[in-house]
Coordinates of C-alpha atoms and ligand atoms in Angstrom, one line a residue:
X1 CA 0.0 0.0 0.0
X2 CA 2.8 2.3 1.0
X3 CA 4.3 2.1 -2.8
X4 CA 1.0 2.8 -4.1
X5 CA 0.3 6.0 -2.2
X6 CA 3.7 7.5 -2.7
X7 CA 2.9 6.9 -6.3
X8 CA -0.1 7.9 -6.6
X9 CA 1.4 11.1 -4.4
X10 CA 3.3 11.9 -7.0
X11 CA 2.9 10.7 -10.6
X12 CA 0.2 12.5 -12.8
X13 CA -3.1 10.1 -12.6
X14 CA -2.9 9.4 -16.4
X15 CA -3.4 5.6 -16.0
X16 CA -6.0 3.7 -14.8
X17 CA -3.7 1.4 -12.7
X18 CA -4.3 -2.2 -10.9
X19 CA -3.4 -2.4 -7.9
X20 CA 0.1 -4.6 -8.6
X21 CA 3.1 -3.4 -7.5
X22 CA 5.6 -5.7 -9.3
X23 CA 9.1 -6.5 -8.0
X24 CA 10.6 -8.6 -10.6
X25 CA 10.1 -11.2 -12.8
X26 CA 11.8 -14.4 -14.6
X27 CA 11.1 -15.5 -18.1
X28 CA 7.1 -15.8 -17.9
X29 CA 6.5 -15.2 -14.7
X30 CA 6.6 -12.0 -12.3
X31 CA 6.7 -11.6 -8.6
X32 CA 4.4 -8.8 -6.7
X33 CA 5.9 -6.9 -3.6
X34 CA 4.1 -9.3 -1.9
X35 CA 5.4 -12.3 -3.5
X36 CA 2.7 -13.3 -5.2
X37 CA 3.6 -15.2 -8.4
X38 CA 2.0 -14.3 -12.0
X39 CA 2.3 -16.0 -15.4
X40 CA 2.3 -13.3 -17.8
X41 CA 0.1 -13.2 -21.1
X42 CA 0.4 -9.6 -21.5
X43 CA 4.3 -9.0 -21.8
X44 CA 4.3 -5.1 -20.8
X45 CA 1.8 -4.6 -23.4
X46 CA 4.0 -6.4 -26.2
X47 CA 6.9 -5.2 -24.8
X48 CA 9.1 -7.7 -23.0
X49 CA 9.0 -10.1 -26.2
X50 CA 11.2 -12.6 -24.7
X51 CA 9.9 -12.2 -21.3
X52 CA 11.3 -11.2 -18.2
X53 CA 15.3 -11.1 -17.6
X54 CA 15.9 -13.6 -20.6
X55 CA 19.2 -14.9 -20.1
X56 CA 20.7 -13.5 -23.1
X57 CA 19.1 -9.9 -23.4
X58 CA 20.4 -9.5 -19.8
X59 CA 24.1 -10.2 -20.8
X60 CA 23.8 -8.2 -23.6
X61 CA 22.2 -5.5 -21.9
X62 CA 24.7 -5.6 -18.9
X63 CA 27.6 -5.9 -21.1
X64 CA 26.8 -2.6 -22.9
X65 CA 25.9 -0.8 -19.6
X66 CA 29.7 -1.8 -18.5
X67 CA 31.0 -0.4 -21.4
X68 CA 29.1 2.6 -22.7
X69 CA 25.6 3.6 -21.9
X70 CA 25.3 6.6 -24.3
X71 CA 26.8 8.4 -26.5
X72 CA 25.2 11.7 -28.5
X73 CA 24.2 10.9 -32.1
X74 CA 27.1 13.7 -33.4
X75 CA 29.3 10.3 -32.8
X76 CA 29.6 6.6 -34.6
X77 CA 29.1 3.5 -32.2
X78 CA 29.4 0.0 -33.2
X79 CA 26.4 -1.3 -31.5
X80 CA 24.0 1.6 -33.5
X81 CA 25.5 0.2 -36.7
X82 CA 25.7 -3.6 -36.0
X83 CA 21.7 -3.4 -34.8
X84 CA 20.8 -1.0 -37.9
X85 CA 22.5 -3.6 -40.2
X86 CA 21.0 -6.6 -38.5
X87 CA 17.5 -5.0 -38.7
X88 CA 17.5 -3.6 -42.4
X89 CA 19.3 -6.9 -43.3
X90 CA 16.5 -9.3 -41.7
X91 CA 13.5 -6.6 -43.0
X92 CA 14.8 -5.8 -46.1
X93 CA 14.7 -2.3 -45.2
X94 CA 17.4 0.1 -46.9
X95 CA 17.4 2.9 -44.1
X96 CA 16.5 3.2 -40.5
X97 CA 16.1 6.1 -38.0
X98 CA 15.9 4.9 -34.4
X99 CA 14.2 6.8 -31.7
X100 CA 12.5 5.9 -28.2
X101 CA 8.8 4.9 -28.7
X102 CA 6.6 3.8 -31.3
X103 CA 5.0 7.3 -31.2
X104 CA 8.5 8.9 -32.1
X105 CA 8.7 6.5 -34.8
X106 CA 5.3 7.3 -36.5
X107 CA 6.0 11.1 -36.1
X108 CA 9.4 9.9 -38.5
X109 CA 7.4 8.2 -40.5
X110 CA 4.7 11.5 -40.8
X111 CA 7.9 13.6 -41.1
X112 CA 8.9 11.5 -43.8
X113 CA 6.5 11.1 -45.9
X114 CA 5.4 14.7 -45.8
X115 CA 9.0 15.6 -47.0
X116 CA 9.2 12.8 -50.0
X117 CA 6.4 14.5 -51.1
X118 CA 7.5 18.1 -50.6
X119 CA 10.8 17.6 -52.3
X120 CA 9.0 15.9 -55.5
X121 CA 6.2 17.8 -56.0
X122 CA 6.1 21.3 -53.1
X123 CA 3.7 22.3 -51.0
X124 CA 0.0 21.0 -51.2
X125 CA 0.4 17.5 -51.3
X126 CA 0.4 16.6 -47.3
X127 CA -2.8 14.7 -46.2
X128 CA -2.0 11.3 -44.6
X129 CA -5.2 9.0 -44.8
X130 CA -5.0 6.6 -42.1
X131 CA -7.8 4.4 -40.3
X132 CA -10.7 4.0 -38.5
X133 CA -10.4 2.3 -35.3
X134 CA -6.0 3.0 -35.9
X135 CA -4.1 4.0 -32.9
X136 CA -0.4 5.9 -33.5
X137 CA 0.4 6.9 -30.4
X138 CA -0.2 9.8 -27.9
X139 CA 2.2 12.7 -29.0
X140 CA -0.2 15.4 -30.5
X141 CA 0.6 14.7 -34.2
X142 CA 0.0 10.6 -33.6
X143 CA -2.8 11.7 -31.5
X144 CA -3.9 13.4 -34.7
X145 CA -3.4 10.8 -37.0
X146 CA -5.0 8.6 -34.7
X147 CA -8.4 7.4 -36.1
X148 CA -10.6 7.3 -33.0
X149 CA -12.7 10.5 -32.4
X150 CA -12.5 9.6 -28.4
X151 CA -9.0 10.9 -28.7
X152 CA -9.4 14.2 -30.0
X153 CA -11.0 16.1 -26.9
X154 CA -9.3 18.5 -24.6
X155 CA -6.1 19.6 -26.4
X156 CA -6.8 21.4 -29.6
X157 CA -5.7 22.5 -31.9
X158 CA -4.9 18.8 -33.7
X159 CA -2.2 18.6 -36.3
X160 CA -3.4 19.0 -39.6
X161 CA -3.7 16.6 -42.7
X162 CA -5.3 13.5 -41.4
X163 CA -8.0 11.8 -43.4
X164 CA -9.7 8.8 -41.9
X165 CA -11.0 6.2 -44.1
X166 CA -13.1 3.1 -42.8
X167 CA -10.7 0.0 -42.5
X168 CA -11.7 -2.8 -44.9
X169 CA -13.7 -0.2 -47.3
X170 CA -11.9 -0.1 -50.5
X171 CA -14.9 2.3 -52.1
X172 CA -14.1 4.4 -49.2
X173 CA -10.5 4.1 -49.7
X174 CA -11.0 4.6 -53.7
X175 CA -13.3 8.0 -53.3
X176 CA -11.6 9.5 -50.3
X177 CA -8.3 9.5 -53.1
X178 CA -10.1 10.5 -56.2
X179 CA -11.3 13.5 -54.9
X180 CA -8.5 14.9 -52.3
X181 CA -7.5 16.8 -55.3
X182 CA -3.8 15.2 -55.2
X183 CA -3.3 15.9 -51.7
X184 CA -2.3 12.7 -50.2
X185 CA 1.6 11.6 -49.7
X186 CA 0.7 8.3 -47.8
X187 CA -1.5 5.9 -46.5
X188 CA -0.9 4.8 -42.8
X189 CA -1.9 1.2 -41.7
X190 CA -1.5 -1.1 -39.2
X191 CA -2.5 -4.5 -40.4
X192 CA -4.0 -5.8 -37.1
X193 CA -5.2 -3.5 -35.3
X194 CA -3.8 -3.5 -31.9
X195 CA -5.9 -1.3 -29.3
X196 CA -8.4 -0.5 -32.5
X197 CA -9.7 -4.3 -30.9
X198 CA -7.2 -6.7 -32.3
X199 CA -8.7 -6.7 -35.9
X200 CA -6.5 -7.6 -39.0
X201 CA -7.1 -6.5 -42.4
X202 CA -8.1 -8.2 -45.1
X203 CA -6.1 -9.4 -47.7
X204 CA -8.7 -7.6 -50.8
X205 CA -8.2 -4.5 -48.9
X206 CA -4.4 -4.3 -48.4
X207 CA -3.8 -4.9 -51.9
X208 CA -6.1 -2.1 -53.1
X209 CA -3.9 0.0 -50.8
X210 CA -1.1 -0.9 -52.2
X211 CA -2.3 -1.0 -55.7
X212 CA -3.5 2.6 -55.7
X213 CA -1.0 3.9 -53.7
X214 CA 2.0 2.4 -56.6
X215 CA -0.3 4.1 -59.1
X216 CA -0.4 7.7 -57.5
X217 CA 2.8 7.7 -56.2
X218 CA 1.6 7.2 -52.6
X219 CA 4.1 6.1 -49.9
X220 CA 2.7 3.1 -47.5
X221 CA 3.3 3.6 -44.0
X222 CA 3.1 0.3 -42.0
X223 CA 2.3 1.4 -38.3
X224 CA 3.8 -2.4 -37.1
X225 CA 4.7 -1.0 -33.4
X226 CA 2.5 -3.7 -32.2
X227 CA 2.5 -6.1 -34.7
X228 CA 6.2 -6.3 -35.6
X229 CA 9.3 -8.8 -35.1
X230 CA 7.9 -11.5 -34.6
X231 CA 3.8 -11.2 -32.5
X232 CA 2.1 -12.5 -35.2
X233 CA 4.5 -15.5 -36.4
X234 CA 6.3 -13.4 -38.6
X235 CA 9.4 -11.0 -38.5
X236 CA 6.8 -8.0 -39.9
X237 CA 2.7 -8.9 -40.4
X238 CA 3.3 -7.5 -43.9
X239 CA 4.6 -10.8 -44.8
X240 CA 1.1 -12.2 -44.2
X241 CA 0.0 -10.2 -46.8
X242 CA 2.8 -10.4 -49.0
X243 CA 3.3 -6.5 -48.9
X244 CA 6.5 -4.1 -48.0
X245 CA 5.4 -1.0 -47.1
X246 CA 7.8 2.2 -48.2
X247 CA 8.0 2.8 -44.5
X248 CA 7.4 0.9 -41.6
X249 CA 7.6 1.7 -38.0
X250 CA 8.7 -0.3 -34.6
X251 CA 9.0 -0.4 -31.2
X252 CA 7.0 -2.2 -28.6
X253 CA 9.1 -5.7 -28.6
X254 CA 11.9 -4.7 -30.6
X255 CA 14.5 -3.9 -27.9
X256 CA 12.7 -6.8 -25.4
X257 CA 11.7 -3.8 -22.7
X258 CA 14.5 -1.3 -23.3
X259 CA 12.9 1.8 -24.7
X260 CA 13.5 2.2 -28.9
X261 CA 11.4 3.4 -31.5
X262 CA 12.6 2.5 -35.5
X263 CA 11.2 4.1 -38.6
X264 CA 12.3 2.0 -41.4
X265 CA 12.5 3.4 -45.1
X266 CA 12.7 1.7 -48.4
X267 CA 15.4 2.5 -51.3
X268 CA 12.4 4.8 -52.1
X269 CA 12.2 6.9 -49.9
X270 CA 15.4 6.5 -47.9
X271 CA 17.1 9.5 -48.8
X272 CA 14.5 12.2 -47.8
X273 CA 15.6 13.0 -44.1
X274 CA 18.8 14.4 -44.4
X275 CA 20.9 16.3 -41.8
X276 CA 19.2 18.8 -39.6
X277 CA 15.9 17.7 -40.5
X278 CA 15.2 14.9 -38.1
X279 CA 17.2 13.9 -35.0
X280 CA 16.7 12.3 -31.2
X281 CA 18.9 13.3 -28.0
X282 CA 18.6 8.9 -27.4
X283 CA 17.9 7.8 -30.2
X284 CA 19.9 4.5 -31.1
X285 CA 21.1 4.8 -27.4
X286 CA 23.7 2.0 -27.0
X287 CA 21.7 0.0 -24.6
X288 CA 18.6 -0.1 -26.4
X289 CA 20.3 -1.5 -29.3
X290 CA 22.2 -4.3 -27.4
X291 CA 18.7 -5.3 -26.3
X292 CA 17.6 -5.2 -29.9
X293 CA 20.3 -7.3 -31.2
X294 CA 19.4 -9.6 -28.2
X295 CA 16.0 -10.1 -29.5
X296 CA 16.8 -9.8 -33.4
X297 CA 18.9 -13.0 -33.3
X298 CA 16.5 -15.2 -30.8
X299 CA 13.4 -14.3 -33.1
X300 CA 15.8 -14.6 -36.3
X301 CA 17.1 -18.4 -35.0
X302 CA 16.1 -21.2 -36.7
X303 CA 12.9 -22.5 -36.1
X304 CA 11.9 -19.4 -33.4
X305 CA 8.6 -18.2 -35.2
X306 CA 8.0 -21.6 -36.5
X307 CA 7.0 -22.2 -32.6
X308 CA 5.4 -18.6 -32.4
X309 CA 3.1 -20.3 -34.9
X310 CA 2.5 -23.5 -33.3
X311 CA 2.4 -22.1 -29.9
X312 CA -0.6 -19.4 -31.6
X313 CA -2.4 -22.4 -32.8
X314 CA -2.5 -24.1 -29.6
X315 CA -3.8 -21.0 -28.1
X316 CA -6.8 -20.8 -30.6
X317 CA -7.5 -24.6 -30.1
X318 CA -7.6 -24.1 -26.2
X319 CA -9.6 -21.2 -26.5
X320 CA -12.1 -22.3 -29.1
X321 CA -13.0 -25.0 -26.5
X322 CA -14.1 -22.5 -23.6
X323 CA -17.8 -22.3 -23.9
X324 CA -17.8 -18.7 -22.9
X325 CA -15.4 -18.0 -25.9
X326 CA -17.7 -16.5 -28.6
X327 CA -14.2 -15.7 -31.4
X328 CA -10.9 -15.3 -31.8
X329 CA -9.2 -12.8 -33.4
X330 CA -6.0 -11.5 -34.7
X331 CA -2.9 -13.3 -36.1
X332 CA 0.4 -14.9 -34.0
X333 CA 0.4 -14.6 -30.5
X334 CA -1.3 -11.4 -31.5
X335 CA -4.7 -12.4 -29.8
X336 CA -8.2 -10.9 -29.2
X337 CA -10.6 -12.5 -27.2
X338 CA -14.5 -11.5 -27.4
X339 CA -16.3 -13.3 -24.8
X340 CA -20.3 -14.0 -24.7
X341 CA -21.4 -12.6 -21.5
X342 CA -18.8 -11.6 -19.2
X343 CA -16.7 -8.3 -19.1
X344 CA -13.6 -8.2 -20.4
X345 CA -12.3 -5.8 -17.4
X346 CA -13.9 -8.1 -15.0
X347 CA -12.3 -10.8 -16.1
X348 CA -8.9 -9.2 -16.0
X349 CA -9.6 -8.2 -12.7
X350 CA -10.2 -11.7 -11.6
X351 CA -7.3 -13.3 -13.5
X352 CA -5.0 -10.5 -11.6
X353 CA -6.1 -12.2 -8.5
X354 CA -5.4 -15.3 -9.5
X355 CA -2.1 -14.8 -10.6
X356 CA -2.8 -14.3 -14.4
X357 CA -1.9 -11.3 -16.0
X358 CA -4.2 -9.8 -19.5
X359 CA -4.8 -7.0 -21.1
X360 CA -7.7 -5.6 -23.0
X361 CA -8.2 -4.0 -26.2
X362 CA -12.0 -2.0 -26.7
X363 CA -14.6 -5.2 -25.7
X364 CA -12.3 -7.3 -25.7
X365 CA -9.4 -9.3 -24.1
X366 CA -5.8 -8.8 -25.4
X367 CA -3.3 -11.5 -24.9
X368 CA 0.1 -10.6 -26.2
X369 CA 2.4 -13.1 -24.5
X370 CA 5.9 -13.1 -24.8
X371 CA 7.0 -15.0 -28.0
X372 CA 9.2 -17.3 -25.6
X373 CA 6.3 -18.6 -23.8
X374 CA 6.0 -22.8 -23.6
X375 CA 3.2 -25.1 -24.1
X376 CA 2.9 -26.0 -20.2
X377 CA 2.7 -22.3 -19.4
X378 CA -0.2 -21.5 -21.9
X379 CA -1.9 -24.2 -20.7
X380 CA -1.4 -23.0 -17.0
X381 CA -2.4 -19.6 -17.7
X382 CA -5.7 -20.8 -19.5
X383 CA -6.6 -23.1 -17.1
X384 CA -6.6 -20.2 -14.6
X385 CA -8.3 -18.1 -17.7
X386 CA -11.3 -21.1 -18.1
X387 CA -11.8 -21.4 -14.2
X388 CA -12.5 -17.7 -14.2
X389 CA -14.7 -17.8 -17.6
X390 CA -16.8 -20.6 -16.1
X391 CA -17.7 -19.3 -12.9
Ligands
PLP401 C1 1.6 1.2 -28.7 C2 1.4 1.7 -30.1 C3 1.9 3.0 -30.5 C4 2.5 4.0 -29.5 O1 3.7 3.5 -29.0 P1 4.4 4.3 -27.8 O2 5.6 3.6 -27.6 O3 3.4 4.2 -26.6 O4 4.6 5.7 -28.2 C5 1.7 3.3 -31.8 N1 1.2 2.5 -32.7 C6 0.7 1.3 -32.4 C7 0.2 0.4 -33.4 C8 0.8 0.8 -31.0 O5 0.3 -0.4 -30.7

């Protein structure tokens, strides 16, 4: 109680908080200040992608912290250029700019495409159509491009240039650009969307973004801050659909829990930020790419998202049998949950006491494990999750 009060003392109330104080943690389990013992099948929000304290992420980390924790980006280190190679290598990326958050990396990506269009063809051509239901982040621009009205209260005036278009509409999609008068530069996705509900597109709409976008000269933007390295049994969901985006943007389990953000470009578009027109006190900080190259090569190993896949499947097999389970959603360990009766903050209430740790996303449950979790732990947490569904 005492932690919580100090807290709550002092940090702004911008969260509605459980009442968890957590200590520490090992691989797929954390520890309260209590010692209470959870199984996690929300990683941090996405975050700690190979759970807690993972053997290797902690050398790395550690051995970086020994060595050099930061270093302003007017210098060259070793460890920003081995992770940048490593990442544009395994994406197929030419170009990346690293920053701290996935907000900071959609505001690159904004930046980005605003300025590709600007050098080719001036002023004018600056709308950004993103999605219905999208979330980019919580800066004022991302806040801006974000496509749920709930979020545009309180602090205007919003950023300019953002044009939402109903996911899964291509006749929306197709009129929205035929008459914005040749004022679009790019289209900003996310191909399941993450706290939109844990919805993924479908595959008829993604290509007609893609299609029309080639055609009119249109960058992509894939928001994949949620959805990237590895969540959905892939290194990027744009595999799923066979698409590359011009640009796509990271974060949430890319450095396994150290802050990063990463906006990567194709040869495309690679060149357009050039010096003084982007730039991040830590960005590429040392330590958050020694936890990125941690997670890059565990999620890059042979056979790693192979088990992702298997280990998604038997998820959607266990759930599929709860009676209270009305669907599943979303793709990887990338899950959504909508329930028949009960309340999905109810039951993450009663999990919490139980020792199981969810998340939600709109109505539903979110469970975005970490991608190291094994077979006898998935089964333990949804044994706690089906005890709690069937009371
Ligand atoms: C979480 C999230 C963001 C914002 O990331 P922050 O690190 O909180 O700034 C942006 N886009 C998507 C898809 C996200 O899931």
């Amino acid at each position: 109680m005492e932690t919580i009060e100090k807290f709550n003392n002092n940090v702004m109330q911008t969260y509605g908080r459980y009442p968890l104080v957590m200590e520490k943690g090992k691989d797929r389990h954390c520890v309260d200040e209590n010692g209470k013992n959870y199984i996690d099948f929300g990683s941090g929000i996405g975050t700690n992608s190979l759970g807690y304290c993972n053997d290797k992420w902690v050398d790395y980390v550690c051995n970086q912290v020994k060595s050099l924790q930061h270093t302003s980006n007017y210098y060259y280190t070793k460890i920003q250029a081995d992770f940048a190679e490593m990442l544009c290598s395994a994406t197929g990326y030419s170009k990346v700019f690293f920053g701290n958050s996935g907000a900071e990396a959609n505001e690159c990506a904004i930046k980005l495409a605003r300025k590709y269009s600007f050098d080719k063809y001036g002023k004018g051509r600056h709308n950004i159509i993103t999605l219905v239901n999208s979330f980019h982040g919580r800066t004022l621009c991302t806040l801006s491009a974000t496509g749920q009205e709930v979020f545009h209260n309180y602090f205007f005036p919003f950023v300019e240039g953002f044009i939402n278009v109903e996911a899964n509409n291509i006749d929306d999609l197709e009129s929205t650009i035929n008459n914005s008068d040749n004022s679009i530069c790019a289209v900003m996705l996310e191909y399941v969307q993450g706290e939109g509900g844990v919805n993924a597109l479908n595959q008829d709409f993604v290509d007609a973004v893609f299609e029309i976008c080639e055609k009119n000269d249109i960058l992509v933007i894939a928001d994949e801050v949620q959805t990237g390295i590895g969540r959905t049994g892939k290194l990027l969901a744009g595999e799923h659909f066979g698409k590359k985006a011009n640009i796509t943007t990271l974060a949430k389990g890319l450095a396994g829990g150290v802050p990063v953000g990463a906006c990567l470009a194709d040869e495309k578009c690679s060149g357009v930020l050039t010096a003084g027109t982007h730039g991040s006190t830590f960005g590429g900080n040392p330590i958050a790419c020694a936890g990125g190259i941690a997670v890059l090569e565990t999620v890059m190993s042979e056979g790693f998202l192979d088990e992702v896949n298997q280990k998604a499947e038997l998820f959607k097999s266990e759930l599929l049998k709860i009676e209270e389970v009305e669907s599943v959603s979303g793709l990887g360990l990338m899950i959504g949950i909508t329930l028949k009766d009960k309340k999905a903050g109810d039951v993450v209430k009663s999990a919490l006491e139980r020792g199981l740790l969810l998340l939600t996303a709109k109505e539903k449950i979110r469970l975005l494990p970490p991608l190291t979790i094994q077979n006898d732990e998935i089964k333990e947490g949804l044994e706690i999750f089906k005890t709690i569904l069937e009371e």
